[in-house]
PDB file of C-alpha atoms in Angstrom:
ATOM      1  CA  UNK J  74       0.000   0.000   0.000  1.00  0.00           C
ATOM      2  CA  UNK J  75       2.770   2.380   0.980  1.00  0.00           C
ATOM      3  CA  UNK J  76       4.633   1.527  -2.230  1.00  0.00           C
ATOM      4  CA  UNK J  77       1.569   2.259  -4.364  1.00  0.00           C
ATOM      5  CA  UNK J  78       1.037   5.573  -2.568  1.00  0.00           C
ATOM      6  CA  UNK J  79       4.673   6.565  -3.254  1.00  0.00           C
ATOM      7  CA  UNK J  80       4.272   5.743  -6.967  1.00  0.00           C
ATOM      8  CA  UNK J  81       1.121   7.880  -7.156  1.00  0.00           C
ATOM      9  CA  UNK J  82       2.926  10.834  -5.529  1.00  0.00           C
ATOM     10  CA  UNK J  83       5.866  10.525  -7.941  1.00  0.00           C
ATOM     11  CA  UNK J  84       3.527  10.410 -10.944  1.00  0.00           C
ATOM     12  CA  UNK J  85       1.656  13.495  -9.721  1.00  0.00           C
ATOM     13  CA  UNK J  86       4.918  15.410  -9.260  1.00  0.00           C
ATOM     14  CA  UNK J  87       6.087  14.446 -12.761  1.00  0.00           C
ATOM     15  CA  UNK J  88       2.703  15.420 -14.236  1.00  0.00           C
ATOM     16  CA  UNK J  89       2.778  18.836 -12.543  1.00  0.00           C
ATOM     17  CA  UNK J  90       6.363  19.426 -13.644  1.00  0.00           C
ATOM     18  CA  UNK J  91       5.500  18.396 -17.189  1.00  0.00           C
ATOM     19  CA  UNK J  92       2.443  20.663 -17.207  1.00  0.00           C
ATOM     20  CA  UNK J  93       4.431  23.627 -15.900  1.00  0.00           C
ATOM     21  CA  UNK J  94       7.184  23.105 -18.456  1.00  0.00           C
ATOM     22  CA  UNK J  95       4.719  22.780 -21.320  1.00  0.00           C
ATOM     23  CA  UNK J  96       3.233  26.131 -20.324  1.00  0.00           C
ATOM     24  CA  UNK J  97       6.688  27.663 -20.318  1.00  0.00           C
ATOM     25  CA  UNK J  98       7.689  26.171 -23.662  1.00  0.00           C
ATOM     26  CA  UNK J  99       4.457  27.310 -25.334  1.00  0.00           C
ATOM     27  CA  UNK J 100       5.028  30.923 -24.262  1.00  0.00           C
ATOM     28  CA  UNK J 101       8.772  30.945 -24.874  1.00  0.00           C
ATOM     29  CA  UNK J 102       8.928  28.742 -27.979  1.00  0.00           C
ATOM     30  CA  UNK J 103      10.424  31.566 -30.110  1.00  0.00           C
ATOM     31  CA  UNK J 104      13.259  32.350 -27.694  1.00  0.00           C
ATOM     32  CA  UNK J 105      16.736  31.403 -28.914  1.00  0.00           C
ATOM     33  CA  UNK J 106      18.340  28.508 -27.043  1.00  0.00           C
ATOM     34  CA  UNK J 107      21.302  27.650 -29.287  1.00  0.00           C
ATOM     35  CA  UNK J 108      24.726  28.716 -27.946  1.00  0.00           C
ATOM     36  CA  UNK J 109      23.102  30.476 -24.981  1.00  0.00           C
ATOM     37  CA  UNK J 110      25.098  30.414 -21.741  1.00  0.00           C
ATOM     38  CA  UNK J 111      22.249  31.636 -19.546  1.00  0.00           C
ATOM     39  CA  UNK J 112      19.301  34.051 -19.531  1.00  0.00           C
ATOM     40  CA  UNK J 113      19.144  37.353 -17.700  1.00  0.00           C
ATOM     41  CA  UNK J 114      15.636  38.131 -16.468  1.00  0.00           C
ATOM     42  CA  UNK J 115      14.238  41.478 -15.316  1.00  0.00           C
ATOM     43  CA  UNK J 116      10.721  41.765 -13.950  1.00  0.00           C
ATOM     44  CA  UNK J 117       9.309  45.289 -13.744  1.00  0.00           C
ATOM     45  CA  UNK J 118       6.232  45.650 -11.547  1.00  0.00           C
ATOM     46  CA  UNK J 119       4.459  49.000 -11.938  1.00  0.00           C
ATOM     47  CA  UNK J 120       2.232  50.315  -9.191  1.00  0.00           C
ATOM     48  CA  UNK J 121       0.237  53.537  -8.958  1.00  0.00           C
ATOM     49  CA  UNK J 122       2.921  55.358  -6.992  1.00  0.00           C
ATOM     50  CA  UNK J 123       6.011  53.514  -8.141  1.00  0.00           C
ATOM     51  CA  UNK J 124       7.077  49.904  -8.466  1.00  0.00           C
ATOM     52  CA  UNK J 125       9.939  47.424  -8.275  1.00  0.00           C
ATOM     53  CA  UNK J 126      12.448  45.852 -10.625  1.00  0.00           C
ATOM     54  CA  UNK J 127      13.730  42.348  -9.869  1.00  0.00           C
ATOM     55  CA  UNK J 128      16.763  40.844 -11.602  1.00  0.00           C
ATOM     56  CA  UNK J 129      17.951  37.251 -11.657  1.00  0.00           C
ATOM     57  CA  UNK J 130      19.587  34.743 -14.019  1.00  0.00           C
ATOM     58  CA  UNK J 131      18.496  31.252 -15.035  1.00  0.00           C
ATOM     59  CA  UNK J 132      20.260  28.472 -16.898  1.00  0.00           C
ATOM     60  CA  UNK J 133      17.012  27.244 -18.485  1.00  0.00           C
ATOM     61  CA  UNK J 134      13.780  28.930 -19.591  1.00  0.00           C
ATOM     62  CA  UNK J 135      11.736  26.561 -17.450  1.00  0.00           C
ATOM     63  CA  UNK J 136      13.290  28.174 -14.347  1.00  0.00           C
ATOM     64  CA  UNK J 137      11.795  31.602 -15.066  1.00  0.00           C
ATOM     65  CA  UNK J 138       9.272  32.701 -12.468  1.00  0.00           C
ATOM     66  CA  UNK J 139       5.706  31.538 -13.119  1.00  0.00           C
ATOM     67  CA  UNK J 140       4.285  34.518 -11.214  1.00  0.00           C
ATOM     68  CA  UNK J 141       1.337  36.082 -13.022  1.00  0.00           C
ATOM     69  CA  UNK J 142       2.126  39.343 -14.808  1.00  0.00           C
ATOM     70  CA  UNK J 143      -0.326  42.135 -14.041  1.00  0.00           C
ATOM     71  CA  UNK J 144      -1.663  44.519 -16.748  1.00  0.00           C
ATOM     72  CA  UNK J 145       1.236  47.002 -16.460  1.00  0.00           C
ATOM     73  CA  UNK J 146       4.009  44.574 -15.596  1.00  0.00           C
ATOM     74  CA  UNK J 147       6.875  43.510 -17.839  1.00  0.00           C
ATOM     75  CA  UNK J 148       9.325  40.622 -17.958  1.00  0.00           C
ATOM     76  CA  UNK J 149      12.479  41.145 -20.060  1.00  0.00           C
ATOM     77  CA  UNK J 150      14.366  37.969 -21.013  1.00  0.00           C
ATOM     78  CA  UNK J 151      17.854  38.450 -22.457  1.00  0.00           C
ATOM     79  CA  UNK J 152      19.889  35.495 -23.789  1.00  0.00           C
ATOM     80  CA  UNK J 153      23.565  35.752 -22.850  1.00  0.00           C
ATOM     81  CA  UNK J 154      25.637  33.922 -25.441  1.00  0.00           C
ATOM     82  CA  UNK J 155      28.720  31.777 -24.937  1.00  0.00           C
ATOM     83  CA  UNK J 156      30.537  33.867 -27.535  1.00  0.00           C
ATOM     84  CA  UNK J 157      31.122  37.239 -25.847  1.00  0.00           C
ATOM     85  CA  UNK J 158      31.847  38.865 -29.232  1.00  0.00           C
ATOM     86  CA  UNK J 159      28.391  38.024 -30.616  1.00  0.00           C
ATOM     87  CA  UNK J 160      27.106  41.437 -31.770  1.00  0.00           C
ATOM     88  CA  UNK J 161      23.386  40.773 -32.164  1.00  0.00           C
ATOM     89  CA  UNK J 162      21.299  40.941 -29.019  1.00  0.00           C
ATOM     90  CA  UNK J 163      17.712  39.851 -28.643  1.00  0.00           C
ATOM     91  CA  UNK J 164      15.406  41.048 -25.898  1.00  0.00           C
ATOM     92  CA  UNK J 165      12.177  39.130 -25.400  1.00  0.00           C
ATOM     93  CA  UNK J 166       9.466  41.252 -23.786  1.00  0.00           C
ATOM     94  CA  UNK J 167       6.734  39.361 -21.979  1.00  0.00           C
ATOM     95  CA  UNK J 168       3.531  41.179 -21.054  1.00  0.00           C
ATOM     96  CA  UNK J 169       0.070  40.099 -19.980  1.00  0.00           C
ATOM     97  CA  UNK J 170      -2.290  39.212 -22.834  1.00  0.00           C
ATOM     98  CA  UNK J 171      -5.083  41.737 -22.299  1.00  0.00           C
ATOM     99  CA  UNK J 172      -7.123  40.596 -25.325  1.00  0.00           C
ATOM    100  CA  UNK J 173      -7.024  36.791 -25.490  1.00  0.00           C
ATOM    101  CA  UNK J 174      -8.621  35.278 -28.586  1.00  0.00           C
ATOM    102  CA  UNK J 175      -9.916  31.694 -28.184  1.00  0.00           C
ATOM    103  CA  UNK J 176      -8.080  29.346 -30.500  1.00  0.00           C
ATOM    104  CA  UNK J 177      -5.908  32.140 -31.949  1.00  0.00           C
ATOM    105  CA  UNK J 178      -4.018  33.781 -29.128  1.00  0.00           C
ATOM    106  CA  UNK J 179      -5.322  32.493 -25.839  1.00  0.00           C
ATOM    107  CA  UNK J 180      -1.995  32.355 -24.006  1.00  0.00           C
ATOM    108  CA  UNK J 181      -1.807  34.178 -20.659  1.00  0.00           C
ATOM    109  CA  UNK J 182       1.058  36.366 -21.903  1.00  0.00           C
ATOM    110  CA  UNK J 183       2.410  37.832 -25.143  1.00  0.00           C
ATOM    111  CA  UNK J 184       6.046  37.845 -26.242  1.00  0.00           C
ATOM    112  CA  UNK J 185       7.605  40.611 -28.348  1.00  0.00           C
ATOM    113  CA  UNK J 186      11.166  40.296 -29.654  1.00  0.00           C
ATOM    114  CA  UNK J 187      13.415  43.328 -30.065  1.00  0.00           C
ATOM    115  CA  UNK J 188      16.614  42.671 -32.026  1.00  0.00           C
ATOM    116  CA  UNK J 189      19.622  44.962 -31.811  1.00  0.00           C
ATOM    117  CA  UNK J 190      22.458  44.420 -34.267  1.00  0.00           C
ATOM    118  CA  UNK J 191      25.121  47.065 -33.723  1.00  0.00           C
ATOM    119  CA  UNK J 192      23.185  50.349 -34.154  1.00  0.00           C
ATOM    120  CA  UNK J 193      20.096  48.868 -35.811  1.00  0.00           C
ATOM    121  CA  UNK J 194      16.959  48.150 -33.773  1.00  0.00           C
ATOM    122  CA  UNK J 195      14.324  45.794 -35.166  1.00  0.00           C
ATOM    123  CA  UNK J 196      10.863  46.127 -33.620  1.00  0.00           C
ATOM    124  CA  UNK J 197       7.781  44.411 -35.101  1.00  0.00           C
ATOM    125  CA  UNK J 198       5.461  46.787 -36.970  1.00  0.00           C
ATOM    126  CA  UNK J 199       2.597  45.821 -34.679  1.00  0.00           C
ATOM    127  CA  UNK J 200       4.258  44.793 -31.417  1.00  0.00           C
ATOM    128  CA  UNK J 201       2.030  42.985 -28.922  1.00  0.00           C
ATOM    129  CA  UNK J 202       2.954  45.505 -26.269  1.00  0.00           C
ATOM    130  CA  UNK J 203       1.561  48.934 -25.396  1.00  0.00           C
ATOM    131  CA  UNK J 204       3.653  51.948 -26.374  1.00  0.00           C
ATOM    132  CA  UNK J 205       4.263  53.023 -22.768  1.00  0.00           C
ATOM    133  CA  UNK J 206       5.568  49.572 -21.867  1.00  0.00           C
ATOM    134  CA  UNK J 207       7.702  49.417 -25.029  1.00  0.00           C
ATOM    135  CA  UNK J 208       9.202  52.833 -24.259  1.00  0.00           C
ATOM    136  CA  UNK J 209       9.973  51.704 -20.711  1.00  0.00           C
ATOM    137  CA  UNK J 210      11.759  48.640 -22.090  1.00  0.00           C
ATOM    138  CA  UNK J 211      13.776  50.741 -24.556  1.00  0.00           C
ATOM    139  CA  UNK J 212      14.681  53.163 -21.775  1.00  0.00           C
ATOM    140  CA  UNK J 213      15.739  50.204 -19.648  1.00  0.00           C
ATOM    141  CA  UNK J 214      17.892  48.733 -22.440  1.00  0.00           C
ATOM    142  CA  UNK J 215      19.558  52.012 -23.401  1.00  0.00           C
ATOM    143  CA  UNK J 216      19.666  53.653 -19.969  1.00  0.00           C
ATOM    144  CA  UNK J 217      23.447  54.306 -20.022  1.00  0.00           C
ATOM    145  CA  UNK J 218      23.115  55.822 -23.512  1.00  0.00           C
ATOM    146  CA  UNK J 219      20.362  58.194 -22.410  1.00  0.00           C
ATOM    147  CA  UNK J 220      22.323  59.704 -19.527  1.00  0.00           C
ATOM    148  CA  UNK J 221      24.494  62.677 -20.476  1.00  0.00           C
ATOM    149  CA  UNK J 222      27.440  61.714 -18.263  1.00  0.00           C
ATOM    150  CA  UNK J 223      27.149  57.998 -17.557  1.00  0.00           C
ATOM    151  CA  UNK J 224      29.247  56.575 -14.758  1.00  0.00           C
ATOM    152  CA  UNK J 225      31.485  53.680 -15.800  1.00  0.00           C
ATOM    153  CA  UNK J 226      30.321  50.334 -14.505  1.00  0.00           C
ATOM    154  CA  UNK J 227      32.677  47.440 -13.891  1.00  0.00           C
ATOM    155  CA  UNK J 228      31.565  44.433 -15.983  1.00  0.00           C
ATOM    156  CA  UNK J 229      30.626  41.457 -13.876  1.00  0.00           C
ATOM    157  CA  UNK J 230      30.135  37.806 -14.763  1.00  0.00           C
ATOM    158  CA  UNK J 231      27.921  35.415 -12.846  1.00  0.00           C
ATOM    159  CA  UNK J 232      29.806  32.706 -11.005  1.00  0.00           C
ATOM    160  CA  UNK J 233      27.116  30.118 -11.692  1.00  0.00           C
ATOM    161  CA  UNK J 234      24.654  29.863 -14.538  1.00  0.00           C
ATOM    162  CA  UNK J 235      21.775  28.800 -12.348  1.00  0.00           C
ATOM    163  CA  UNK J 236      18.928  30.806 -10.923  1.00  0.00           C
ATOM    164  CA  UNK J 237      20.479  33.170  -8.381  1.00  0.00           C
ATOM    165  CA  UNK J 238      19.048  35.238  -5.574  1.00  0.00           C
ATOM    166  CA  UNK J 239      16.901  37.983  -7.140  1.00  0.00           C
ATOM    167  CA  UNK J 240      17.978  41.567  -6.556  1.00  0.00           C
ATOM    168  CA  UNK J 241      15.190  44.098  -6.203  1.00  0.00           C
ATOM    169  CA  UNK J 242      15.096  47.864  -6.532  1.00  0.00           C
ATOM    170  CA  UNK J 243      12.423  50.537  -6.626  1.00  0.00           C
ATOM    171  CA  UNK J 244      11.517  52.090  -9.979  1.00  0.00           C
ATOM    172  CA  UNK J 245       9.395  55.018 -11.094  1.00  0.00           C
ATOM    173  CA  UNK J 246       5.844  54.541 -12.325  1.00  0.00           C
ATOM    174  CA  UNK J 247       5.380  53.563 -15.969  1.00  0.00           C
ATOM    175  CA  UNK J 248       4.029  57.040 -16.781  1.00  0.00           C
ATOM    176  CA  UNK J 249       6.845  58.284 -19.053  1.00  0.00           C
ATOM    177  CA  UNK J 250       7.095  60.417 -22.178  1.00  0.00           C
ATOM    178  CA  UNK J 251       7.066  57.788 -24.935  1.00  0.00           C
ATOM    179  CA  UNK J 252       8.166  60.018 -27.803  1.00  0.00           C
ATOM    180  CA  UNK J 253      10.905  61.629 -25.717  1.00  0.00           C
ATOM    181  CA  UNK J 254      12.447  58.186 -25.175  1.00  0.00           C
ATOM    182  CA  UNK J 255      12.081  57.288 -28.870  1.00  0.00           C
ATOM    183  CA  UNK J 256      13.628  60.584 -29.971  1.00  0.00           C
ATOM    184  CA  UNK J 257      16.573  60.374 -27.575  1.00  0.00           C
ATOM    185  CA  UNK J 258      17.419  56.849 -28.723  1.00  0.00           C
ATOM    186  CA  UNK J 259      17.138  57.861 -32.405  1.00  0.00           C
ATOM    187  CA  UNK J 260      19.270  60.964 -31.797  1.00  0.00           C
ATOM    188  CA  UNK J 261      21.973  58.713 -30.350  1.00  0.00           C
ATOM    189  CA  UNK J 262      22.310  57.168 -33.813  1.00  0.00           C
ATOM    190  CA  UNK J 263      20.273  53.992 -33.360  1.00  0.00           C
ATOM    191  CA  UNK J 264      18.415  53.207 -36.588  1.00  0.00           C
ATOM    192  CA  UNK J 265      14.895  51.802 -36.392  1.00  0.00           C
ATOM    193  CA  UNK J 266      12.114  51.953 -38.978  1.00  0.00           C
ATOM    194  CA  UNK J 267       9.570  51.561 -36.182  1.00  0.00           C
ATOM    195  CA  UNK J 268      10.940  54.491 -34.163  1.00  0.00           C
ATOM    196  CA  UNK J 269      11.308  56.709 -37.245  1.00  0.00           C
ATOM    197  CA  UNK J 270       7.723  56.022 -38.309  1.00  0.00           C
ATOM    198  CA  UNK J 271       6.340  56.661 -34.828  1.00  0.00           C
ATOM    199  CA  UNK J 272       8.303  59.913 -34.447  1.00  0.00           C
ATOM    200  CA  UNK J 273       7.505  61.204 -37.950  1.00  0.00           C
ATOM    201  CA  UNK J 274       3.765  60.557 -37.594  1.00  0.00           C
ATOM    202  CA  UNK J 275       3.729  62.034 -34.088  1.00  0.00           C
ATOM    203  CA  UNK J 276       5.327  65.323 -35.194  1.00  0.00           C
ATOM    204  CA  UNK J 277       3.297  65.427 -38.436  1.00  0.00           C
ATOM    205  CA  UNK J 278      -0.009  65.380 -36.573  1.00  0.00           C
ATOM    206  CA  UNK J 279       1.366  67.865 -34.027  1.00  0.00           C
ATOM    207  CA  UNK J 280       2.129  70.083 -37.056  1.00  0.00           C
ATOM    208  CA  UNK J 281       5.827  70.256 -36.149  1.00  0.00           C
ATOM    209  CA  UNK J 282       6.769  69.825 -39.778  1.00  0.00           C
ATOM    210  CA  UNK J 283      10.530  70.347 -39.494  1.00  0.00           C
ATOM    211  CA  UNK J 284      10.840  67.416 -37.104  1.00  0.00           C
ATOM    212  CA  UNK J 285       8.328  65.387 -39.098  1.00  0.00           C
ATOM    213  CA  UNK J 286      10.355  65.908 -42.298  1.00  0.00           C
ATOM    214  CA  UNK J 287      13.558  64.952 -40.470  1.00  0.00           C
ATOM    215  CA  UNK J 288      12.235  61.569 -39.315  1.00  0.00           C
ATOM    216  CA  UNK J 289      10.372  60.830 -42.580  1.00  0.00           C
ATOM    217  CA  UNK J 290      13.707  61.408 -44.325  1.00  0.00           C
ATOM    218  CA  UNK J 291      15.371  58.830 -42.075  1.00  0.00           C
ATOM    219  CA  UNK J 292      12.471  56.429 -42.608  1.00  0.00           C
ATOM    220  CA  UNK J 293      12.693  56.693 -46.419  1.00  0.00           C
ATOM    221  CA  UNK J 294      16.474  56.220 -46.309  1.00  0.00           C
ATOM    222  CA  UNK J 295      16.034  53.051 -44.274  1.00  0.00           C
ATOM    223  CA  UNK J 296      13.248  51.400 -46.245  1.00  0.00           C
ATOM    224  CA  UNK J 297      11.522  52.183 -49.566  1.00  0.00           C
ATOM    225  CA  UNK J 298       8.734  49.694 -48.826  1.00  0.00           C
ATOM    226  CA  UNK J 299       6.180  52.141 -47.444  1.00  0.00           C
ATOM    227  CA  UNK J 300       2.474  52.720 -47.854  1.00  0.00           C
ATOM    228  CA  UNK J 301       1.496  55.527 -50.291  1.00  0.00           C
ATOM    229  CA  UNK J 302       0.266  57.783 -47.469  1.00  0.00           C
ATOM    230  CA  UNK J 303       3.853  58.251 -46.292  1.00  0.00           C
ATOM    231  CA  UNK J 304       4.760  59.849 -49.621  1.00  0.00           C
ATOM    232  CA  UNK J 305       2.003  62.392 -49.063  1.00  0.00           C
ATOM    233  CA  UNK J 306       2.942  63.112 -45.448  1.00  0.00           C
ATOM    234  CA  UNK J 307       6.647  63.443 -46.228  1.00  0.00           C
ATOM    235  CA  UNK J 308       5.905  65.644 -49.241  1.00  0.00           C
ATOM    236  CA  UNK J 309       3.492  67.814 -47.262  1.00  0.00           C
ATOM    237  CA  UNK J 310       6.027  68.236 -44.441  1.00  0.00           C
ATOM    238  CA  UNK J 311       8.685  69.255 -46.977  1.00  0.00           C
ATOM    239  CA  UNK J 312       6.363  71.768 -48.675  1.00  0.00           C
ATOM    240  CA  UNK J 313       5.559  73.372 -45.336  1.00  0.00           C
ATOM    241  CA  UNK J 314       9.244  73.698 -44.445  1.00  0.00           C
ATOM    242  CA  UNK J 315      10.223  75.443 -47.686  1.00  0.00           C
ATOM    243  CA  UNK J 316      11.398  72.442 -49.727  1.00  0.00           C
ATOM    244  CA  UNK J 317       8.586  72.885 -52.230  1.00  0.00           C
ATOM    245  CA  UNK J 318       9.979  71.142 -55.320  1.00  0.00           C
ATOM    246  CA  UNK J 319      10.831  67.846 -53.636  1.00  0.00           C
ATOM    247  CA  UNK J 320       7.636  68.034 -51.634  1.00  0.00           C
ATOM    248  CA  UNK J 321       5.546  68.398 -54.780  1.00  0.00           C
ATOM    249  CA  UNK J 322       7.367  65.452 -56.378  1.00  0.00           C
ATOM    250  CA  UNK J 323       6.519  63.190 -53.429  1.00  0.00           C
ATOM    251  CA  UNK J 324       2.880  64.320 -53.394  1.00  0.00           C
ATOM    252  CA  UNK J 325       2.688  63.662 -57.143  1.00  0.00           C
ATOM    253  CA  UNK J 326       4.067  60.165 -56.555  1.00  0.00           C
ATOM    254  CA  UNK J 327       1.400  59.640 -53.899  1.00  0.00           C
ATOM    255  CA  UNK J 328      -1.281  60.650 -56.435  1.00  0.00           C
ATOM    256  CA  UNK J 329       0.074  58.141 -58.992  1.00  0.00           C
ATOM    257  CA  UNK J 330       0.246  55.339 -56.446  1.00  0.00           C
ATOM    258  CA  UNK J 331      -3.359  55.899 -55.421  1.00  0.00           C
ATOM    259  CA  UNK J 332      -4.919  56.332 -58.886  1.00  0.00           C
TER     260      UNK J 332
END
């Protein structure tokens, strides 16, 4: 009897472990695992009058905390590669799924990947993350770059690649100026079609045409694959900042594309 009871307990433990891991793998199935030494995890919890940021490292994705993410909370998962000279970095942003769709996207959380290769930032055109949260992540990633006189920090390496004791610190509330963060990162020389498009449209509708023209210019230099409306907006911004001839040419192209 005792032997049978022990077997039942072991089977239940294995079933629970298997269930927990399957949940993890279904959420994190796009995260890179090849040549990864360990994963750095940051959990940002935003409260009405502030919040906390918790950092820890794990050797395997299944060891990441299973704690439920609230509506304004963020988990940033960063693979740390065995090759220290590997230039490309990927940041996987996990946020609560606020609009689950049965059979389509019914997972408890969403995952958005941000790739940074040297000075180029790749962000999905329609990231599954609110702009305020995305700006907070970008600010978190580029924090040293956004400070005018950053203090040098001694690089440290973890002694063990297993889950370590989390370190926690207080952080400000998520209420930040989204476009200010985007603009400061872009001004630092980081190229991103997503940031350029967001900045250009923001300044266009604010009728700050000089800034709109500046970021539309960067957008067009980065990618020619744009919807016709961007030719009109760029052309209109140029016309209203004195560059009439080129502006008219772009508006004319818009007219031809929409005939």
